[in-house]
Short mmCIF file of C-alpha atoms in Angstrom, two decimals:
data_model
loop_
_atom_site.label_atom_id
_atom_site.label_comp_id
_atom_site.label_asym_id
_atom_site.label_seq_id
_atom_site.Cartn_x
_atom_site.Cartn_y
_atom_site.Cartn_z
CA UNK Q 229 0.00 0.00 0.00
CA UNK Q 230 1.43 3.28 -1.10
CA UNK Q 231 2.03 5.97 1.42
CA UNK Q 232 1.86 9.62 0.63
CA UNK Q 233 5.30 10.99 0.94
CA UNK Q 234 5.41 14.58 2.09
CA UNK Q 235 8.43 16.16 0.45
CA UNK Q 236 9.17 19.77 1.40
CA UNK Q 237 9.61 22.03 -1.57
CA UNK Q 238 12.63 23.81 -0.12
CA UNK Q 239 15.22 22.56 2.33
CA UNK Q 240 18.56 23.80 3.37
CA UNK Q 241 21.22 22.25 1.13
CA UNK Q 242 24.92 22.38 0.67
CA UNK Q 243 26.64 25.49 2.01
CA UNK Q 244 23.40 26.90 3.30
CA UNK Q 245 21.93 27.31 -0.18
CA UNK Q 246 18.31 26.58 -0.89
CA UNK Q 247 17.77 23.06 -2.18
CA UNK Q 248 14.66 22.45 -4.20
CA UNK Q 249 13.12 18.97 -4.21
CA UNK Q 250 10.77 18.26 -7.08
CA UNK Q 251 8.40 15.24 -6.92
CA UNK Q 252 8.66 12.61 -9.61
CA UNK Q 253 5.48 10.83 -10.66
CA UNK Q 254 7.13 7.46 -11.33
CA UNK Q 255 7.45 5.30 -8.20
CA UNK Q 256 9.29 1.99 -8.58
CA UNK Q 257 9.25 -0.94 -6.10
CA UNK Q 258 7.57 1.20 -3.51
CA UNK Q 259 10.44 3.70 -3.42
CA UNK Q 260 10.15 7.27 -4.46
CA UNK Q 261 12.42 8.58 -7.21
CA UNK Q 262 12.61 11.92 -5.48
CA UNK Q 263 16.08 13.43 -5.98
CA UNK Q 264 16.97 16.72 -4.36
CA UNK Q 265 18.05 19.48 -6.70
CA UNK Q 266 20.54 22.23 -5.95
CA UNK Q 267 20.76 25.12 -8.38
CA UNK Q 268 19.22 22.93 -11.06
CA UNK Q 269 21.57 19.92 -10.48
CA UNK Q 270 20.62 16.64 -8.82
CA UNK Q 271 22.49 16.16 -5.56
CA UNK Q 272 23.36 12.68 -4.36
CA UNK Q 273 22.07 11.66 -0.92
CA UNK Q 274 25.56 10.63 0.15
CA UNK Q 275 26.67 14.29 0.25
CA UNK Q 276 26.17 15.61 3.74
CA UNK Q 277 25.28 19.15 4.53
CA UNK Q 278 27.80 21.02 6.60
CA UNK Q 279 26.69 21.55 10.16
CA UNK Q 280 26.50 25.31 9.98
CA UNK Q 281 26.34 25.94 6.23
CA UNK Q 282 29.28 28.29 6.43
CA UNK Q 283 31.69 26.50 4.07
CA UNK Q 284 32.04 28.57 0.88
CA UNK Q 285 30.96 26.88 -2.31
CA UNK Q 286 34.26 27.64 -4.00
CA UNK Q 287 36.15 25.59 -1.43
CA UNK Q 288 34.84 22.32 -2.90
CA UNK Q 289 37.26 21.11 -5.61
CA UNK Q 290 36.07 19.53 -8.84
CA UNK Q 291 37.80 16.28 -7.85
CA UNK Q 292 35.47 16.09 -4.87
CA UNK Q 293 32.45 16.85 -7.00
CA UNK Q 294 33.24 13.77 -9.08
CA UNK Q 295 32.07 11.70 -6.13
CA UNK Q 296 28.64 13.19 -6.62
CA UNK Q 297 26.07 10.69 -7.79
CA UNK Q 298 25.18 12.72 -10.87
CA UNK Q 299 28.77 12.97 -12.00
CA UNK Q 300 29.25 9.26 -11.47
CA UNK Q 301 26.26 8.72 -13.68
CA UNK Q 302 27.73 11.04 -16.29
CA UNK Q 303 31.05 9.24 -16.15
CA UNK Q 304 29.22 5.95 -16.70
CA UNK Q 305 27.79 7.31 -19.90
CA UNK Q 306 24.28 7.94 -18.57
CA UNK Q 307 23.19 4.30 -18.80
CA UNK Q 308 20.98 4.67 -15.78
CA UNK Q 309 18.84 7.33 -17.44
CA UNK Q 310 16.72 5.94 -20.22
CA UNK Q 311 14.94 8.77 -22.03
CA UNK Q 312 16.80 9.92 -25.14
CA UNK Q 313 16.23 13.56 -24.36
CA UNK Q 314 17.83 13.17 -20.95
CA UNK Q 315 20.77 11.26 -22.44
CA UNK Q 316 21.51 14.21 -24.73
CA UNK Q 317 21.35 16.64 -21.83
CA UNK Q 318 23.57 14.42 -19.68
CA UNK Q 319 26.13 14.09 -22.45
CA UNK Q 320 26.28 17.85 -22.80
CA UNK Q 321 26.61 18.21 -19.03
CA UNK Q 322 29.42 15.63 -18.94
CA UNK Q 323 31.37 17.48 -21.65
CA UNK Q 324 30.93 20.75 -19.80
CA UNK Q 325 32.25 19.28 -16.56
CA UNK Q 326 35.25 17.72 -18.25
CA UNK Q 327 36.02 20.98 -19.99
CA UNK Q 328 35.63 22.88 -16.73
CA UNK Q 329 38.19 20.69 -15.00
CA UNK Q 330 40.77 21.20 -17.74
CA UNK Q 331 40.37 24.94 -18.08
CA UNK Q 332 43.33 26.84 -16.68
CA UNK Q 333 43.03 30.50 -15.72
CA UNK Q 334 44.53 32.71 -18.43
CA UNK Q 335 45.31 36.40 -18.25
CA UNK Q 336 44.15 38.44 -21.18
CA UNK Q 337 46.68 40.87 -22.61
CA UNK Q 338 44.70 43.80 -21.34
CA UNK Q 339 43.55 42.27 -18.05
CA UNK Q 340 46.50 43.68 -16.16
CA UNK Q 341 48.28 46.24 -18.35
CA UNK Q 342 51.44 47.94 -17.18
CA UNK Q 343 50.49 51.28 -15.62
CA UNK Q 344 51.79 54.32 -17.45
CA UNK Q 345 54.44 56.38 -15.72
CA UNK Q 346 54.80 60.14 -15.47
CA UNK Q 347 58.04 61.95 -16.20
CA UNK Q 348 58.34 63.07 -12.57
CA UNK Q 349 57.96 59.53 -11.27
CA UNK Q 350 60.64 58.25 -13.64
CA UNK Q 351 62.92 61.15 -12.72
CA UNK Q 352 62.43 60.44 -9.03
CA UNK Q 353 63.58 56.88 -9.67
CA UNK Q 354 66.91 58.13 -10.98
CA UNK Q 355 67.20 60.73 -8.23
CA UNK Q 356 66.97 57.97 -5.62
CA UNK Q 357 69.21 55.49 -7.46
CA UNK Q 358 72.92 55.25 -6.79
CA UNK Q 359 74.55 56.54 -9.97
CA UNK Q 360 77.98 57.02 -8.44
CA UNK Q 361 79.81 54.86 -10.97
CA UNK Q 362 78.19 56.69 -13.87
CA UNK Q 363 78.93 60.11 -12.44
CA UNK Q 364 82.64 59.31 -12.61
CA UNK Q 365 82.47 59.10 -16.42
CA UNK Q 366 80.38 62.16 -17.31
CA UNK Q 367 81.66 65.20 -19.16
CA UNK Q 368 79.26 68.02 -18.22
CA UNK Q 369 81.21 70.83 -19.93
CA UNK Q 370 83.46 71.23 -22.95
CA UNK Q 371 87.12 71.06 -22.09
CA UNK Q 372 88.82 74.16 -23.43
CA UNK Q 373 92.48 75.01 -23.28
CA UNK Q 374 94.68 77.93 -24.19
CA UNK Q 375 93.15 80.86 -26.00
CA UNK Q 376 89.76 79.13 -26.36
CA UNK Q 377 89.47 78.81 -22.58
CA UNK Q 378 90.38 82.47 -22.05
CA UNK Q 379 87.94 83.65 -24.72
CA UNK Q 380 85.16 81.55 -23.28
CA UNK Q 381 85.83 82.85 -19.79
CA UNK Q 382 85.79 86.50 -20.91
CA UNK Q 383 83.09 86.49 -23.58
CA UNK Q 384 81.27 83.21 -23.23
CA UNK Q 385 77.98 82.48 -21.47
CA UNK Q 386 77.80 82.66 -17.69
CA UNK Q 387 78.77 79.66 -15.66
CA UNK Q 388 76.04 77.52 -14.17
CA UNK Q 389 75.23 78.32 -10.55
CA UNK Q 390 76.91 75.98 -8.14
CA UNK Q 391 73.61 74.84 -6.59
CA UNK Q 392 72.46 73.59 -10.02
CA UNK Q 393 75.54 71.53 -10.83
CA UNK Q 394 74.27 68.42 -9.07
CA UNK Q 395 71.08 68.50 -11.15
CA UNK Q 396 73.11 69.02 -14.32
CA UNK Q 397 75.36 66.09 -13.44
CA UNK Q 398 72.30 63.89 -12.88
CA UNK Q 399 71.20 64.62 -16.45
CA UNK Q 400 74.52 63.47 -17.85
CA UNK Q 401 74.50 60.41 -15.58
CA UNK Q 402 71.07 59.38 -16.94
CA UNK Q 403 72.56 59.80 -20.41
CA UNK Q 404 75.04 57.07 -19.41
CA UNK Q 405 72.35 54.63 -18.23
CA UNK Q 406 71.45 51.61 -20.31
CA UNK Q 407 68.02 50.00 -20.53
CA UNK Q 408 67.71 47.36 -17.83
CA UNK Q 409 65.04 44.73 -18.47
CA UNK Q 410 64.92 43.88 -14.77
CA UNK Q 411 63.97 47.43 -13.79
CA UNK Q 412 60.22 47.91 -13.65
CA UNK Q 413 60.54 51.67 -14.15
CA UNK Q 414 62.56 51.17 -17.34
CA UNK Q 415 59.93 48.86 -18.77
CA UNK Q 416 57.11 51.20 -17.79
CA UNK Q 417 58.81 54.06 -19.61
CA UNK Q 418 59.04 52.02 -22.79
CA UNK Q 419 55.43 50.85 -22.53
CA UNK Q 420 54.17 54.37 -21.83
CA UNK Q 421 55.92 55.85 -24.86
CA UNK Q 422 54.50 53.15 -27.11
CA UNK Q 423 50.96 53.43 -25.76
CA UNK Q 424 50.81 57.22 -25.87
CA UNK Q 425 52.05 57.42 -29.46
CA UNK Q 426 49.98 54.54 -30.79
CA UNK Q 427 46.94 55.38 -28.68
CA UNK Q 428 46.70 51.87 -27.24
CA UNK Q 429 46.05 50.68 -23.73
CA UNK Q 430 47.54 47.23 -24.33
CA UNK Q 431 51.09 46.25 -23.45
CA UNK Q 432 53.45 45.24 -26.21
CA UNK Q 433 56.27 42.66 -26.10
CA UNK Q 434 59.70 43.82 -25.02
CA UNK Q 435 61.18 42.80 -28.38
CA UNK Q 436 59.55 42.79 -31.78
CA UNK Q 437 58.95 44.57 -35.06
CA UNK Q 438 56.24 46.71 -33.45
CA UNK Q 439 58.99 49.06 -32.15
CA UNK Q 440 59.71 50.00 -35.74
CA UNK Q 441 56.16 51.36 -35.90
CA UNK Q 442 57.19 54.25 -33.63
CA UNK Q 443 60.48 54.86 -35.35
CA UNK Q 444 63.12 52.64 -33.78
CA UNK Q 445 65.49 50.92 -36.17
CA UNK Q 446 64.94 47.36 -35.06
CA UNK Q 447 63.25 45.02 -32.65
CA UNK Q 448 65.05 46.36 -29.57
CA UNK Q 449 64.83 50.08 -28.74
CA UNK Q 450 67.87 49.83 -26.47
CA UNK Q 451 70.20 49.46 -29.46
CA UNK Q 452 69.38 53.00 -30.61
CA UNK Q 453 70.14 54.70 -27.30
CA UNK Q 454 73.91 54.70 -27.12
CA UNK Q 455 75.07 58.26 -27.24
CA UNK Q 456 72.08 59.54 -25.24
CA UNK Q 457 71.45 56.57 -22.95
CA UNK Q 458 68.17 56.46 -21.08
CA UNK Q 459 67.88 60.24 -21.36
CA UNK Q 460 66.71 59.67 -24.94
CA UNK Q 461 63.69 57.79 -23.56
CA UNK Q 462 63.16 60.29 -20.76
CA UNK Q 463 62.83 63.14 -23.23
CA UNK Q 464 60.35 61.20 -25.34
CA UNK Q 465 58.44 60.34 -22.16
CA UNK Q 466 58.24 64.02 -21.26
CA UNK Q 467 57.08 64.82 -24.80
CA UNK Q 468 54.16 62.35 -24.72
CA UNK Q 469 53.14 62.82 -21.07
CA UNK Q 470 52.94 66.60 -20.90
CA UNK Q 471 49.36 67.59 -21.86
CA UNK Q 472 50.58 70.66 -23.74
CA UNK Q 473 53.21 68.89 -25.82
CA UNK Q 474 51.40 65.59 -26.48
CA UNK Q 475 49.39 67.00 -29.45
CA UNK Q 476 52.64 68.24 -31.00
CA UNK Q 477 54.28 64.85 -30.42
CA UNK Q 478 51.40 63.15 -32.23
CA UNK Q 479 51.55 65.67 -35.08
CA UNK Q 480 55.24 64.93 -35.54
CA UNK Q 481 54.57 61.21 -35.30
CA UNK Q 482 51.86 61.55 -37.96
CA UNK Q 483 54.28 63.35 -40.27
CA UNK Q 484 56.84 60.62 -39.67
CA UNK Q 485 54.34 58.16 -41.18
CA UNK Q 486 53.82 60.28 -44.32
CA UNK Q 487 54.14 58.35 -47.62
CA UNK Q 488 56.95 60.56 -48.93
CA UNK Q 489 58.09 62.70 -45.98
CA UNK Q 490 58.43 59.83 -43.53
CA UNK Q 491 61.29 59.52 -41.07
CA UNK Q 492 62.00 57.35 -37.99
CA UNK Q 493 60.27 59.25 -35.19
CA UNK Q 494 62.16 57.75 -32.24
CA UNK Q 495 65.57 57.83 -33.89
CA UNK Q 496 65.01 61.47 -34.79
CA UNK Q 497 63.91 62.15 -31.22
CA UNK Q 498 67.15 60.66 -29.94
CA UNK Q 499 69.03 63.04 -32.23
CA UNK Q 500 67.13 65.96 -30.70
CA UNK Q 501 68.26 64.75 -27.27
CA UNK Q 502 71.85 64.55 -28.53
CA UNK Q 503 71.68 68.15 -29.75
CA UNK Q 504 70.12 69.34 -26.47
CA UNK Q 505 72.84 67.59 -24.48
CA UNK Q 506 75.56 69.19 -26.55
CA UNK Q 507 74.06 72.67 -26.13
CA UNK Q 508 73.91 72.09 -22.36
CA UNK Q 509 77.50 70.85 -22.36
CA UNK Q 510 78.63 73.98 -24.20
CA UNK Q 511 76.92 76.02 -21.44
CA UNK Q 512 74.63 77.77 -23.90
CA UNK Q 513 71.67 76.99 -21.63
CA UNK Q 514 73.35 78.10 -18.41
CA UNK Q 515 71.84 81.59 -18.46
CA UNK Q 516 68.29 80.26 -18.78
CA UNK Q 517 68.94 77.56 -16.17
CA UNK Q 518 70.23 80.19 -13.75
CA UNK Q 519 67.22 82.41 -14.39
CA UNK Q 520 64.72 79.62 -13.75
CA UNK Q 521 66.83 77.86 -11.11
CA UNK Q 522 66.46 74.46 -12.75
CA UNK Q 523 68.21 72.33 -15.33
CA UNK Q 524 65.92 69.40 -16.12
CA UNK Q 525 62.92 71.59 -16.95
CA UNK Q 526 64.93 73.87 -19.23
CA UNK Q 527 66.53 70.93 -21.01
CA UNK Q 528 63.15 69.24 -21.53
CA UNK Q 529 61.71 72.35 -23.14
CA UNK Q 530 64.80 72.86 -25.25
CA UNK Q 531 64.50 69.29 -26.53
CA UNK Q 532 60.86 69.92 -27.52
CA UNK Q 533 61.80 73.27 -29.08
CA UNK Q 534 64.49 71.57 -31.17
CA UNK Q 535 62.08 68.89 -32.38
CA UNK Q 536 59.50 71.58 -33.16
CA UNK Q 537 62.07 73.46 -35.22
CA UNK Q 538 62.91 70.35 -37.22
CA UNK Q 539 59.21 69.51 -37.65
CA UNK Q 540 58.32 72.93 -39.03
CA UNK Q 541 61.25 72.83 -41.44
CA UNK Q 542 60.58 69.26 -42.52
CA UNK Q 543 56.89 69.87 -43.14
CA UNK Q 544 56.90 73.28 -44.82
CA UNK Q 545 59.94 72.62 -47.03
CA UNK Q 546 58.81 69.12 -48.01
CA UNK Q 547 61.95 67.45 -46.70
CA UNK Q 548 62.45 63.72 -47.09
CA UNK Q 549 64.70 61.16 -45.50
CA UNK Q 550 67.49 61.86 -48.02
CA UNK Q 551 67.70 65.40 -46.61
CA UNK Q 552 68.07 64.26 -43.01
CA UNK Q 553 71.83 64.60 -42.67
CA UNK Q 554 71.92 68.19 -43.86
CA UNK Q 555 68.77 69.15 -41.93
CA UNK Q 556 70.13 67.75 -38.67
CA UNK Q 557 73.38 69.64 -39.13
CA UNK Q 558 71.60 72.94 -39.71
CA UNK Q 559 69.18 72.40 -36.81
CA UNK Q 560 72.12 71.72 -34.51
CA UNK Q 561 73.99 74.84 -35.58
CA UNK Q 562 70.95 77.05 -35.12
CA UNK Q 563 70.16 75.51 -31.73
CA UNK Q 564 73.65 76.21 -30.44
CA UNK Q 565 73.65 79.81 -31.62
CA UNK Q 566 70.07 80.72 -30.70
CA UNK Q 567 68.96 78.76 -27.62
CA UNK Q 568 66.89 81.64 -26.26
CA UNK Q 569 65.13 82.11 -29.59
CA UNK Q 570 64.38 78.37 -29.76
CA UNK Q 571 62.71 78.42 -26.36
CA UNK Q 572 60.78 81.55 -27.24
CA UNK Q 573 59.44 79.97 -30.44
CA UNK Q 574 58.18 77.00 -28.48
CA UNK Q 575 56.47 79.29 -26.00
CA UNK Q 576 54.71 81.20 -28.80
CA UNK Q 577 53.75 77.98 -30.57
CA UNK Q 578 52.11 76.48 -27.49
CA UNK Q 579 50.36 79.76 -26.69
CA UNK Q 580 48.87 79.99 -30.18
CA UNK Q 581 47.74 76.40 -29.93
CA UNK Q 582 46.04 77.01 -26.60
CA UNK Q 583 44.14 79.90 -28.18
CA UNK Q 584 42.85 77.58 -30.90
CA UNK Q 585 44.81 79.11 -33.76
CA UNK Q 586 47.08 77.45 -36.33
CA UNK Q 587 50.65 77.89 -35.11
CA UNK Q 588 52.99 79.47 -37.57
CA UNK Q 589 55.37 77.20 -39.39
CA UNK Q 590 52.99 74.24 -39.65
CA UNK Q 591 50.96 75.27 -42.73
CA UNK Q 592 51.45 73.05 -45.78
CA UNK Q 593 50.64 76.06 -47.99
CA UNK Q 594 53.22 76.21 -50.81
CA UNK Q 595 53.61 79.94 -50.17
CA UNK Q 596 54.94 79.07 -46.74
CA UNK Q 597 57.52 76.69 -48.17
CA UNK Q 598 60.30 79.22 -48.31
CA UNK Q 599 63.79 79.07 -46.96
CA UNK Q 600 63.96 79.00 -43.21
CA UNK Q 601 65.79 82.09 -41.95
CA UNK Q 602 67.31 79.89 -39.30
CA UNK Q 603 68.77 77.49 -41.82
CA UNK Q 604 69.77 79.91 -44.54
CA UNK Q 605 68.56 77.46 -47.16
CA UNK Q 606 65.73 77.18 -49.66
CA UNK Q 607 63.35 74.39 -50.49
CA UNK Q 608 64.29 72.41 -53.53
CA UNK Q 609 67.93 73.48 -53.60
CA UNK Q 610 69.17 70.04 -54.49
CA UNK Q 611 70.59 69.24 -51.09
CA UNK Q 612 69.57 65.61 -51.32
CA UNK Q 613 72.82 64.39 -52.86
CA UNK Q 614 74.93 65.91 -50.15
CA UNK Q 615 72.55 64.73 -47.49
CA UNK Q 616 72.54 61.24 -48.84
CA UNK Q 617 76.28 60.99 -48.27
CA UNK Q 618 76.12 62.38 -44.74
CA UNK Q 619 73.13 60.33 -43.57
CA UNK Q 620 73.74 56.88 -42.24
CA UNK Q 621 71.96 54.71 -39.72
CA UNK Q 622 74.52 53.55 -37.23
CA UNK Q 623 73.09 51.81 -34.26
CA UNK Q 624 74.83 53.16 -31.31
CA UNK Q 625 78.02 54.77 -30.43
CA UNK Q 626 79.02 56.95 -27.57
CA UNK Q 627 79.85 60.36 -28.85
CA UNK Q 628 83.50 61.28 -28.29
CA UNK Q 629 84.14 65.02 -27.89
CA UNK Q 630 85.58 65.39 -31.38
CA UNK Q 631 82.51 63.85 -33.04
CA UNK Q 632 79.67 65.40 -31.09
CA UNK Q 633 79.10 68.14 -33.64
CA UNK Q 634 78.58 65.64 -36.46
CA UNK Q 635 74.98 65.52 -37.61
CA UNK Q 636 73.58 62.11 -38.35
CA UNK Q 637 70.78 59.76 -37.50
CA UNK Q 638 72.37 57.78 -34.71
#
């Protein structure tokens, strides 16, 4: 004689979760086929509830779940369940469980990107790093002897204030630093430059052809930095992280990708750092550094001003890569003779841009493509042949004093 079995609709199940028990109409051999369900899955009766329901669900490994009656049924191929529809569902469930066990957690490329770094944070890293060995090898000023030393003392620029010499020496020490793959700050600087120029938030591999996309010569940016050391990256970092100069950096980068006027953006940037270092070494920036009581800030702006000068010349006079040797030489000569004028031009350029106007020297109008008064040359003067002989892509070489005035893409 059948007894009515009173099955509660909800009971407390594993881990304190609600367990729904659904009645089954088929009763075999006087035993009910009631099977408790938890979250839509049948739970075997040999799984005991925890005494207080406090154990988190995630603490139960998949290997333990395999002891569950349902999973044992799935592993057996579902022979105990006869309906075809249920067999299909069980087979799908078995495949899902097996796949779940084999899945390993994987980090997406953008799940944990390297945070960008500001110029000040990178500079603070070098300020707090022991650079004693590098400081022994720096040459912060030009060594003059005889009449040249007397002339420079009497008629040359003022000497840098004593309280600024330590900051100046730090600049030249950074210019001796090499890229260190084990230094997090070094890697963040590289990643930040790439992301800000490309406009990406994803990290890129340390080595690869993607570095050529932003104007390095090969798969490793470090091979282009000898002669300016890590200072070459620091200047580019300043260029792309300062809100006022970032639009200019991207304009120059866009021109560097031009079909006919293209040039290697990063290699050219390193040359601008080389010129700025040489002007600082010749003490042509000492007066401005003394006036503003800083060295790093003045040098950063002078680097940008030098790149702006090259950009305006390159764009308005339709220069190409075959002109690069001659153009670099002329930019360097003008920068050394007119450092104050260079800084003033940058100031005017940024001010005009803030006011929403079109800064002078950036118009592609053919009427504007006249000889630059700073260069003393004219567009289309057939300088390409001479430039082609002077231009060469050498990877890296420290600049000895007798070669520092030579213009080239280093």
